[in-house]
Amino acid sequence: MAETMKRRTLLSRLWGAGTGLVAAAAAWTTWDLLQPLPTVGFGGRVRSVPPETIAEGAIVEVPAARAFLTKVDGELMALSEKCTHLGCRVPYCESSGRFECPCHGSVFSRGGDFLAGPAPRGMDRYPVEIEEGLVYINTGDRIDGSAPGSLVVDEPARGPACAGETH
Ligand code: FES
């Protein structure tokens, strides 16, 4: 009789432990399923290049982020390629060393500062993080470009503008 009770107690405890484990697994699975999926394309975090590949003053386009990476005074920054005027894509002009919008002529320094044209501010930026040896651009968290007059890069054009005139 006593042995039957011990067996019942043991089975009852095993059943309780098993039920607890199943409940814990179900809770974990539910919690895991409810977590937002990481966004890895434009609109989320975009993985790009190793930070050491971006030299001071270099401009590296990251098409998946619709942005340019550059380094100014040692600071790594990601500039949105979308013009702050009406949204045209702003290419970098190698000859002038500036960003020049082909739509209405806005011009920005290599650091994204507003220099000329109808754009209301400098180029917008995205936060960057270095993780596992790569630069991640958070395109879901746009930062408005600086107001006209505040210059991160204050230098003359290197040469002729791509549009054919020197700014
Ligand atoms: S869209 Fe770039 S200047 Fe108008």
CSV table of N, CA and C and ligand atoms in Angstrom, one decimal:
chain,number,residue,atom,x,y,z
A,1,MET,N,0.8,-1.2,0.0
A,1,MET,CA,0.0,0.0,0.0
A,1,MET,C,0.9,1.3,0.0
A,2,ALA,N,1.9,1.2,0.9
A,2,ALA,CA,2.8,2.4,1.0
A,2,ALA,C,3.6,2.6,-0.3
A,3,GLU,N,3.9,1.4,-0.9
A,3,GLU,CA,4.7,1.5,-2.2
A,3,GLU,C,3.8,2.1,-3.3
A,4,THR,N,2.5,1.7,-3.3
A,4,THR,CA,1.6,2.3,-4.3
A,4,THR,C,1.5,3.8,-4.1
A,5,MET,N,1.4,4.3,-2.9
A,5,MET,CA,1.4,5.7,-2.6
A,5,MET,C,2.6,6.4,-3.1
A,6,LYS,N,3.8,5.8,-2.9
A,6,LYS,CA,5.1,6.4,-3.3
A,6,LYS,C,5.1,6.5,-4.8
A,7,ARG,N,4.6,5.4,-5.5
A,7,ARG,CA,4.6,5.4,-6.9
A,7,ARG,C,3.6,6.5,-7.5
A,8,ARG,N,2.4,6.6,-6.8
A,8,ARG,CA,1.5,7.7,-7.2
A,8,ARG,C,2.1,9.1,-7.0
A,9,THR,N,2.7,9.2,-5.9
A,9,THR,CA,3.3,10.5,-5.6
A,9,THR,C,4.4,10.9,-6.6
A,10,LEU,N,5.2,9.9,-6.9
A,10,LEU,CA,6.3,10.1,-7.9
A,10,LEU,C,5.7,10.4,-9.3
A,11,LEU,N,4.7,9.6,-9.7
A,11,LEU,CA,4.0,9.9,-11.0
A,11,LEU,C,3.4,11.2,-11.0
A,12,SER,N,2.8,11.6,-9.9
A,12,SER,CA,2.1,12.9,-9.9
A,12,SER,C,3.1,14.0,-10.0
A,13,ARG,N,4.3,13.9,-9.3
A,13,ARG,CA,5.3,14.9,-9.4
A,13,ARG,C,5.9,15.0,-10.9
A,14,LEU,N,6.1,13.8,-11.5
A,14,LEU,CA,6.6,13.8,-12.8
A,14,LEU,C,5.6,14.4,-13.8
A,15,TRP,N,4.4,14.1,-13.6
A,15,TRP,CA,3.3,14.7,-14.4
A,15,TRP,C,3.3,16.3,-14.3
A,16,GLY,N,3.4,16.7,-13.0
A,16,GLY,CA,3.5,18.1,-12.7
A,16,GLY,C,4.7,18.8,-13.4
A,17,ALA,N,5.9,18.1,-13.3
A,17,ALA,CA,7.1,18.7,-13.9
A,17,ALA,C,6.9,18.8,-15.4
A,18,GLY,N,6.4,17.7,-16.0
A,18,GLY,CA,6.2,17.6,-17.4
A,18,GLY,C,5.3,18.7,-17.9
A,19,THR,N,4.2,18.9,-17.2
A,19,THR,CA,3.2,20.0,-17.5
A,19,THR,C,3.9,21.3,-17.4
A,20,GLY,N,4.7,21.5,-16.4
A,20,GLY,CA,5.4,22.8,-16.2
A,20,GLY,C,6.3,23.1,-17.4
A,21,LEU,N,7.1,22.0,-17.8
A,21,LEU,CA,8.0,22.2,-18.9
A,21,LEU,C,7.2,22.5,-20.2
A,22,VAL,N,6.1,21.9,-20.5
A,22,VAL,CA,5.3,22.1,-21.7
A,22,VAL,C,4.8,23.6,-21.6
A,23,ALA,N,4.3,24.0,-20.4
A,23,ALA,CA,3.8,25.4,-20.3
A,23,ALA,C,4.9,26.4,-20.5
A,24,ALA,N,6.1,26.1,-20.0
A,24,ALA,CA,7.2,27.0,-20.2
A,24,ALA,C,7.6,27.1,-21.7
A,25,ALA,N,7.7,25.9,-22.3
A,25,ALA,CA,8.0,25.9,-23.8
A,25,ALA,C,7.0,26.7,-24.6
A,26,ALA,N,5.7,26.5,-24.2
A,26,ALA,CA,4.6,27.2,-24.9
A,26,ALA,C,4.7,28.7,-24.7
A,27,ALA,N,5.0,29.1,-23.5
A,27,ALA,CA,5.2,30.6,-23.2
A,27,ALA,C,6.4,31.1,-24.0
A,28,TRP,N,7.5,30.4,-24.0
A,28,TRP,CA,8.7,30.9,-24.7
A,28,TRP,C,8.4,31.1,-26.2
A,29,THR,N,7.7,30.0,-26.8
A,29,THR,CA,7.4,30.1,-28.2
A,29,THR,C,6.5,31.2,-28.5
A,30,THR,N,5.5,31.5,-27.7
A,30,THR,CA,4.6,32.6,-27.9
A,30,THR,C,5.3,33.9,-27.8
A,31,TRP,N,6.1,34.1,-26.8
A,31,TRP,CA,6.9,35.3,-26.6
A,31,TRP,C,7.8,35.5,-27.9
A,32,ASP,N,8.5,34.5,-28.3
A,32,ASP,CA,9.4,34.6,-29.4
A,32,ASP,C,8.6,34.9,-30.7
A,33,LEU,N,7.5,34.4,-30.9
A,33,LEU,CA,6.7,34.7,-32.1
A,33,LEU,C,6.2,36.1,-32.1
A,34,LEU,N,6.0,36.7,-31.0
A,34,LEU,CA,5.4,38.0,-30.9
A,34,LEU,C,6.5,39.1,-31.0
A,35,GLN,N,7.8,38.7,-31.0
A,35,GLN,CA,8.8,39.7,-31.2
A,35,GLN,C,8.9,40.2,-32.6
A,36,PRO,N,9.1,41.5,-32.8
A,36,PRO,CA,9.1,42.0,-34.2
A,36,PRO,C,10.4,41.5,-34.9
A,37,LEU,N,10.2,41.1,-36.2
A,37,LEU,CA,11.3,40.6,-37.0
A,37,LEU,C,12.3,41.8,-37.3
A,38,PRO,N,13.6,41.6,-37.2
A,38,PRO,CA,14.5,42.6,-37.5
A,38,PRO,C,14.4,43.0,-39.0
A,39,THR,N,14.3,44.3,-39.3
A,39,THR,CA,14.2,44.8,-40.7
A,39,THR,C,15.6,44.9,-41.2
A,40,VAL,N,15.9,44.3,-42.3
A,40,VAL,CA,17.2,44.3,-42.8
A,40,VAL,C,17.4,45.0,-44.2
A,41,GLY,N,16.3,45.6,-44.7
A,41,GLY,CA,16.4,46.4,-45.9
A,41,GLY,C,16.2,47.8,-45.6
A,42,PHE,N,16.0,48.6,-46.7
A,42,PHE,CA,15.7,50.0,-46.5
A,42,PHE,C,14.5,50.2,-45.6
A,43,GLY,N,14.6,51.1,-44.7
A,43,GLY,CA,13.5,51.2,-43.7
A,43,GLY,C,13.9,50.6,-42.3
A,44,GLY,N,15.0,49.8,-42.4
A,44,GLY,CA,15.5,49.2,-41.2
A,44,GLY,C,17.0,49.3,-41.1
A,45,ARG,N,17.6,48.4,-40.4
A,45,ARG,CA,19.1,48.5,-40.3
A,45,ARG,C,19.7,47.8,-41.6
A,46,VAL,N,20.6,48.5,-42.2
A,46,VAL,CA,21.2,48.0,-43.4
A,46,VAL,C,22.7,47.7,-43.1
A,47,ARG,N,23.1,46.5,-43.4
A,47,ARG,CA,24.5,46.2,-43.1
A,47,ARG,C,25.3,46.7,-44.3
A,48,SER,N,26.5,47.3,-44.1
A,48,SER,CA,27.3,47.8,-45.2
A,48,SER,C,28.7,47.2,-45.2
A,49,VAL,N,29.7,48.1,-45.1
A,49,VAL,CA,31.1,47.7,-45.3
A,49,VAL,C,31.8,47.8,-43.9
A,50,PRO,N,33.0,47.3,-43.9
A,50,PRO,CA,33.9,47.4,-42.7
A,50,PRO,C,34.2,48.9,-42.6
A,51,PRO,N,34.3,49.4,-41.3
A,51,PRO,CA,34.5,50.9,-41.2
A,51,PRO,C,35.9,51.3,-41.7
A,52,GLU,N,36.9,50.4,-41.6
A,52,GLU,CA,38.2,50.8,-42.0
A,52,GLU,C,38.3,51.0,-43.6
A,53,THR,N,37.3,50.6,-44.3
A,53,THR,CA,37.3,50.8,-45.8
A,53,THR,C,36.9,52.2,-46.1
A,54,ILE,N,36.4,53.0,-45.1
A,54,ILE,CA,36.0,54.4,-45.4
A,54,ILE,C,37.1,55.3,-44.9
A,55,ALA,N,37.8,55.8,-45.9
A,55,ALA,CA,38.9,56.8,-45.6
A,55,ALA,C,38.3,58.1,-45.3
A,56,GLU,N,39.1,59.0,-44.6
A,56,GLU,CA,38.7,60.4,-44.4
A,56,GLU,C,38.4,61.0,-45.7
A,57,GLY,N,37.2,61.6,-45.8
A,57,GLY,CA,36.8,62.3,-47.0
A,57,GLY,C,36.3,61.4,-48.2
A,58,ALA,N,36.4,60.1,-48.0
A,58,ALA,CA,35.9,59.2,-49.1
A,58,ALA,C,34.3,59.2,-49.1
A,59,ILE,N,33.8,59.0,-50.2
A,59,ILE,CA,32.3,58.9,-50.3
A,59,ILE,C,32.0,57.4,-50.8
A,60,VAL,N,31.3,56.7,-50.1
A,60,VAL,CA,31.0,55.3,-50.4
A,60,VAL,C,29.5,55.2,-50.5
A,61,GLU,N,29.0,54.9,-51.7
A,61,GLU,CA,27.5,54.7,-51.8
A,61,GLU,C,27.1,53.3,-51.3
A,62,VAL,N,26.0,53.3,-50.6
A,62,VAL,CA,25.4,52.1,-50.1
A,62,VAL,C,24.0,52.0,-50.7
A,63,PRO,N,23.8,51.4,-51.9
A,63,PRO,CA,22.5,51.5,-52.5
A,63,PRO,C,21.4,50.9,-51.7
A,64,ALA,N,21.6,49.8,-50.9
A,64,ALA,CA,20.6,49.2,-50.1
A,64,ALA,C,20.0,50.2,-49.1
A,65,ALA,N,20.9,51.1,-48.7
A,65,ALA,CA,20.4,52.1,-47.6
A,65,ALA,C,20.0,53.4,-48.3
A,66,ARG,N,20.2,53.5,-49.6
A,66,ARG,CA,19.9,54.8,-50.3
A,66,ARG,C,20.6,55.9,-49.6
A,67,ALA,N,21.9,55.6,-49.4
A,67,ALA,CA,22.7,56.6,-48.6
A,67,ALA,C,24.2,56.5,-49.0
A,68,PHE,N,24.9,57.5,-48.6
A,68,PHE,CA,26.4,57.5,-48.8
A,68,PHE,C,27.0,57.5,-47.4
A,69,LEU,N,28.1,56.7,-47.3
A,69,LEU,CA,28.9,56.8,-46.1
A,69,LEU,C,30.1,57.7,-46.3
A,70,THR,N,30.4,58.4,-45.3
A,70,THR,CA,31.6,59.3,-45.5
A,70,THR,C,32.2,59.4,-44.1
A,71,LYS,N,33.4,60.0,-44.1
A,71,LYS,CA,34.1,60.3,-42.8
A,71,LYS,C,34.6,61.7,-42.8
A,72,VAL,N,34.1,62.5,-41.8
A,72,VAL,CA,34.6,63.9,-41.7
A,72,VAL,C,35.2,64.1,-40.3
A,73,ASP,N,36.4,64.5,-40.3
A,73,ASP,CA,37.2,64.7,-39.0
A,73,ASP,C,37.1,63.4,-38.1
A,74,GLY,N,37.2,62.3,-38.8
A,74,GLY,CA,37.2,61.0,-38.0
A,74,GLY,C,35.8,60.5,-37.7
A,75,GLU,N,34.8,61.3,-38.0
A,75,GLU,CA,33.4,60.8,-37.6
A,75,GLU,C,32.8,60.2,-38.9
A,76,LEU,N,32.3,59.0,-38.6
A,76,LEU,CA,31.6,58.2,-39.7
A,76,LEU,C,30.2,58.7,-39.8
A,77,MET,N,29.7,59.0,-41.0
A,77,MET,CA,28.3,59.5,-41.1
A,77,MET,C,27.7,58.9,-42.3
A,78,ALA,N,26.4,58.7,-42.2
A,78,ALA,CA,25.6,58.2,-43.4
A,78,ALA,C,24.6,59.3,-43.8
A,79,LEU,N,24.8,59.7,-45.1
A,79,LEU,CA,23.9,60.8,-45.6
A,79,LEU,C,22.9,60.2,-46.5
A,80,SER,N,21.6,60.6,-46.3
A,80,SER,CA,20.6,60.1,-47.2
A,80,SER,C,20.8,60.7,-48.6
A,81,GLU,N,20.6,59.9,-49.6
A,81,GLU,CA,20.7,60.4,-51.0
A,81,GLU,C,19.5,61.2,-51.5
A,82,LYS,N,18.5,61.2,-50.6
A,82,LYS,CA,17.2,61.9,-51.0
A,82,LYS,C,17.3,63.4,-50.8
A,83,CYS,N,17.2,64.2,-51.8
A,83,CYS,CA,17.3,65.7,-51.7
A,83,CYS,C,16.2,66.2,-50.7
A,84,THR,N,16.6,67.1,-49.9
A,84,THR,CA,15.7,67.6,-48.9
A,84,THR,C,14.8,68.7,-49.5
A,85,HIS,N,15.0,69.0,-50.8
A,85,HIS,CA,14.0,69.9,-51.5
A,85,HIS,C,12.8,69.1,-51.9
A,86,LEU,N,12.9,68.3,-53.0
A,86,LEU,CA,11.7,67.6,-53.4
A,86,LEU,C,12.0,66.1,-53.6
A,87,GLY,N,13.1,65.6,-53.1
A,87,GLY,CA,13.3,64.2,-53.0
A,87,GLY,C,14.0,63.5,-54.1
A,88,CYS,N,14.6,64.3,-55.0
A,88,CYS,CA,15.4,63.6,-56.1
A,88,CYS,C,16.6,63.0,-55.5
A,89,ARG,N,17.2,62.0,-56.2
A,89,ARG,CA,18.4,61.4,-55.7
A,89,ARG,C,19.6,62.3,-56.0
A,90,VAL,N,20.4,62.6,-55.0
A,90,VAL,CA,21.5,63.5,-55.1
A,90,VAL,C,22.8,62.8,-55.3
A,91,PRO,N,23.4,62.8,-56.5
A,91,PRO,CA,24.7,62.1,-56.7
A,91,PRO,C,25.8,62.9,-56.2
A,92,TYR,N,26.9,62.2,-56.0
A,92,TYR,CA,28.2,62.9,-55.6
A,92,TYR,C,28.9,63.3,-56.8
A,93,CYS,N,29.4,64.5,-56.9
A,93,CYS,CA,30.2,64.9,-58.0
A,93,CYS,C,31.7,64.9,-57.7
A,94,GLU,N,32.4,64.0,-58.3
A,94,GLU,CA,33.9,63.8,-58.0
A,94,GLU,C,34.6,65.1,-58.3
A,95,SER,N,34.3,65.8,-59.4
A,95,SER,CA,35.1,66.9,-59.8
A,95,SER,C,35.0,68.1,-58.8
A,96,SER,N,33.8,68.3,-58.3
A,96,SER,CA,33.7,69.4,-57.4
A,96,SER,C,33.9,69.0,-55.9
A,97,GLY,N,33.7,67.7,-55.7
A,97,GLY,CA,33.8,67.2,-54.3
A,97,GLY,C,32.6,67.5,-53.5
A,98,ARG,N,31.5,67.7,-54.2
A,98,ARG,CA,30.2,68.0,-53.5
A,98,ARG,C,29.1,67.2,-54.0
A,99,PHE,N,28.0,67.2,-53.3
A,99,PHE,CA,26.8,66.5,-53.8
A,99,PHE,C,26.0,67.6,-54.5
A,100,GLU,N,25.5,67.2,-55.7
A,100,GLU,CA,24.8,68.2,-56.6
A,100,GLU,C,23.5,67.6,-57.1
A,101,CYS,N,22.4,68.2,-56.7
A,101,CYS,CA,21.1,67.7,-57.1
A,101,CYS,C,20.8,68.1,-58.6
A,102,PRO,N,20.5,67.1,-59.4
A,102,PRO,CA,20.3,67.4,-60.8
A,102,PRO,C,18.9,68.0,-61.1
A,103,CYS,N,18.0,68.0,-60.1
A,103,CYS,CA,16.6,68.5,-60.4
A,103,CYS,C,16.5,70.0,-60.4
A,104,HIS,N,17.0,70.6,-59.3
A,104,HIS,CA,16.8,72.1,-59.2
A,104,HIS,C,18.1,72.8,-58.7
A,105,GLY,N,19.2,72.0,-58.7
A,105,GLY,CA,20.5,72.6,-58.5
A,105,GLY,C,20.9,72.8,-57.1
A,106,SER,N,20.3,72.2,-56.1
A,106,SER,CA,20.8,72.3,-54.7
A,106,SER,C,22.2,71.6,-54.6
A,107,VAL,N,23.0,72.2,-53.8
A,107,VAL,CA,24.4,71.7,-53.7
A,107,VAL,C,24.7,71.6,-52.2
A,108,PHE,N,25.4,70.5,-51.9
A,108,PHE,CA,25.7,70.1,-50.5
A,108,PHE,C,27.2,69.8,-50.4
A,109,SER,N,27.8,70.1,-49.3
A,109,SER,CA,29.2,69.8,-49.1
A,109,SER,C,29.3,68.2,-49.0
A,110,ARG,N,30.6,67.8,-49.0
A,110,ARG,CA,30.8,66.3,-48.8
A,110,ARG,C,30.4,65.8,-47.5
A,111,GLY,N,30.1,66.8,-46.5
A,111,GLY,CA,29.6,66.4,-45.2
A,111,GLY,C,28.1,66.6,-45.1
A,112,GLY,N,27.5,66.9,-46.3
A,112,GLY,CA,26.0,67.0,-46.3
A,112,GLY,C,25.5,68.4,-46.0
A,113,ASP,N,26.4,69.4,-45.8
A,113,ASP,CA,25.9,70.7,-45.4
A,113,ASP,C,25.2,71.4,-46.6
A,114,PHE,N,24.2,72.2,-46.4
A,114,PHE,CA,23.5,72.9,-47.4
A,114,PHE,C,24.5,74.0,-47.9
A,115,LEU,N,24.7,74.2,-49.2
A,115,LEU,CA,25.5,75.2,-49.7
A,115,LEU,C,24.8,76.2,-50.7
A,116,ALA,N,23.8,75.6,-51.5
A,116,ALA,CA,23.1,76.5,-52.4
A,116,ALA,C,21.9,75.8,-52.9
A,117,GLY,N,21.0,76.6,-53.5
A,117,GLY,CA,19.8,76.0,-54.1
A,117,GLY,C,18.5,76.1,-53.2
A,118,PRO,N,17.5,75.5,-53.7
A,118,PRO,CA,16.2,75.6,-53.0
A,118,PRO,C,16.0,74.7,-51.8
A,119,ALA,N,16.9,73.8,-51.6
A,119,ALA,CA,16.7,72.8,-50.5
A,119,ALA,C,16.7,73.6,-49.2
A,120,PRO,N,15.8,73.2,-48.2
A,120,PRO,CA,15.6,73.9,-47.0
A,120,PRO,C,16.7,73.7,-45.9
A,121,ARG,N,17.4,72.6,-46.1
A,121,ARG,CA,18.4,72.2,-45.1
A,121,ARG,C,19.5,71.3,-45.7
A,122,GLY,N,20.4,70.9,-45.0
A,122,GLY,CA,21.4,70.0,-45.4
A,122,GLY,C,20.9,68.6,-45.7
A,123,MET,N,21.7,67.7,-46.1
A,123,MET,CA,21.3,66.3,-46.4
A,123,MET,C,20.9,65.6,-45.0
A,124,ASP,N,19.8,64.9,-45.1
A,124,ASP,CA,19.5,64.1,-43.9
A,124,ASP,C,20.5,63.0,-43.6
A,125,ARG,N,20.5,62.6,-42.4
A,125,ARG,CA,21.5,61.6,-42.0
A,125,ARG,C,20.7,60.4,-41.3
A,126,TYR,N,21.5,59.3,-41.2
A,126,TYR,CA,21.0,58.1,-40.5
A,126,TYR,C,22.0,57.8,-39.5
A,127,PRO,N,21.6,57.3,-38.3
A,127,PRO,CA,22.5,56.8,-37.3
A,127,PRO,C,23.3,55.6,-37.8
A,128,VAL,N,24.6,55.5,-37.4
A,128,VAL,CA,25.4,54.4,-37.8
A,128,VAL,C,25.9,53.7,-36.5
A,129,GLU,N,26.0,52.4,-36.6
A,129,GLU,CA,26.6,51.6,-35.5
A,129,GLU,C,27.6,50.6,-36.1
A,130,ILE,N,28.6,50.3,-35.4
A,130,ILE,CA,29.6,49.3,-35.8
A,130,ILE,C,29.3,48.1,-35.0
A,131,GLU,N,29.1,47.0,-35.7
A,131,GLU,CA,28.7,45.7,-35.1
A,131,GLU,C,29.4,44.6,-35.8
A,132,GLU,N,30.0,43.7,-35.1
A,132,GLU,CA,30.7,42.6,-35.8
A,132,GLU,C,31.6,43.0,-36.9
A,133,GLY,N,32.3,44.1,-36.8
A,133,GLY,CA,33.2,44.5,-37.8
A,133,GLY,C,32.6,45.2,-39.1
A,134,LEU,N,31.3,45.5,-39.0
A,134,LEU,CA,30.6,46.2,-40.1
A,134,LEU,C,29.9,47.4,-39.7
A,135,VAL,N,29.7,48.3,-40.6
A,135,VAL,CA,28.9,49.5,-40.4
A,135,VAL,C,27.4,49.2,-40.7
A,136,TYR,N,26.6,49.4,-39.7
A,136,TYR,CA,25.1,49.3,-39.9
A,136,TYR,C,24.5,50.7,-40.0
A,137,ILE,N,23.7,50.9,-41.0
A,137,ILE,CA,23.0,52.2,-41.2
A,137,ILE,C,21.5,52.0,-40.8
A,138,ASN,N,21.1,52.7,-39.8
A,138,ASN,CA,19.7,52.6,-39.4
A,138,ASN,C,18.8,53.5,-40.2
A,139,THR,N,18.3,53.1,-41.3
A,139,THR,CA,17.5,53.9,-42.2
A,139,THR,C,16.1,54.1,-41.7
A,140,GLY,N,15.7,53.5,-40.6
A,140,GLY,CA,14.4,53.7,-40.0
A,140,GLY,C,14.4,54.9,-39.0
A,141,ASP,N,15.5,55.6,-38.9
A,141,ASP,CA,15.6,56.6,-37.9
A,141,ASP,C,16.3,57.8,-38.5
A,142,ARG,N,15.7,58.5,-39.5
A,142,ARG,CA,16.2,59.6,-40.2
A,142,ARG,C,16.4,60.8,-39.3
A,143,ILE,N,17.5,61.5,-39.4
A,143,ILE,CA,17.8,62.7,-38.7
A,143,ILE,C,17.8,63.9,-39.7
A,144,ASP,N,17.1,64.9,-39.4
A,144,ASP,CA,17.0,66.1,-40.3
A,144,ASP,C,18.4,66.7,-40.5
A,145,GLY,N,18.7,67.1,-41.7
A,145,GLY,CA,20.0,67.7,-42.0
A,145,GLY,C,20.1,69.1,-41.3
A,146,SER,N,21.3,69.6,-41.2
A,146,SER,CA,21.5,70.8,-40.5
A,146,SER,C,20.9,72.0,-41.3
A,147,ALA,N,20.6,73.1,-40.5
A,147,ALA,CA,20.1,74.3,-41.1
A,147,ALA,C,21.2,75.0,-42.0
A,148,PRO,N,20.7,75.7,-43.0
A,148,PRO,CA,21.7,76.5,-43.8
A,148,PRO,C,22.5,77.4,-42.9
A,149,GLY,N,23.8,77.4,-43.2
A,149,GLY,CA,24.7,78.3,-42.5
A,149,GLY,C,25.6,77.5,-41.5
A,150,SER,N,25.1,76.3,-41.1
A,150,SER,CA,26.0,75.5,-40.2
A,150,SER,C,26.8,74.6,-41.0
A,151,LEU,N,28.1,74.7,-41.0
A,151,LEU,CA,28.9,73.9,-41.9
A,151,LEU,C,29.8,72.9,-41.1
A,152,VAL,N,29.7,71.7,-41.5
A,152,VAL,CA,30.7,70.7,-40.9
A,152,VAL,C,31.9,70.7,-41.8
A,153,VAL,N,31.7,70.8,-43.1
A,153,VAL,CA,32.8,70.9,-44.1
A,153,VAL,C,32.8,72.3,-44.7
A,154,ASP,N,33.8,73.1,-44.4
A,154,ASP,CA,33.8,74.5,-45.0
A,154,ASP,C,35.0,74.6,-45.8
A,155,GLU,N,34.9,74.2,-47.1
A,155,GLU,CA,36.0,74.2,-48.0
A,155,GLU,C,35.5,74.6,-49.4
A,156,PRO,N,36.3,75.1,-50.2
A,156,PRO,CA,35.9,75.5,-51.6
A,156,PRO,C,35.7,74.2,-52.4
A,157,ALA,N,35.0,74.4,-53.5
A,157,ALA,CA,34.9,73.3,-54.5
A,157,ALA,C,36.3,72.9,-55.0
A,158,ARG,N,36.4,71.6,-55.2
A,158,ARG,CA,37.7,71.1,-55.7
A,158,ARG,C,38.0,71.5,-57.1
A,159,GLY,N,36.9,71.6,-57.9
A,159,GLY,CA,37.0,71.8,-59.3
A,159,GLY,C,35.6,72.1,-59.9
A,160,PRO,N,35.5,71.9,-61.2
A,160,PRO,CA,34.2,72.2,-61.8
A,160,PRO,C,33.1,71.4,-61.3
A,161,ALA,N,31.9,72.0,-61.2
A,161,ALA,CA,30.7,71.2,-60.9
A,161,ALA,C,30.3,70.3,-62.0
A,162,CYS,N,29.6,69.2,-61.7
A,162,CYS,CA,29.2,68.3,-62.7
A,162,CYS,C,28.1,68.9,-63.6
A,163,ALA,N,27.4,69.8,-63.0
A,163,ALA,CA,26.3,70.5,-63.8
A,163,ALA,C,27.0,71.5,-64.8
A,164,GLY,N,28.3,71.7,-64.7
A,164,GLY,CA,29.0,72.6,-65.6
A,164,GLY,C,29.3,74.0,-65.0
A,165,GLU,N,29.0,74.2,-63.8
A,165,GLU,CA,29.3,75.5,-63.2
A,165,GLU,C,29.9,75.3,-61.8
A,166,THR,N,30.8,76.2,-61.4
A,166,THR,CA,31.4,76.0,-60.1
A,166,THR,C,30.6,76.8,-59.0
A,167,HIS,N,30.3,76.1,-57.9
A,167,HIS,CA,29.5,76.8,-56.9
A,167,HIS,C,30.4,77.4,-55.9
B,1,FES,S1,14.9,68.1,-55.6
B,1,FES,FE1,16.9,68.6,-55.3
B,1,FES,S2,17.0,70.7,-55.6
B,1,FES,FE2,14.9,70.2,-55.9
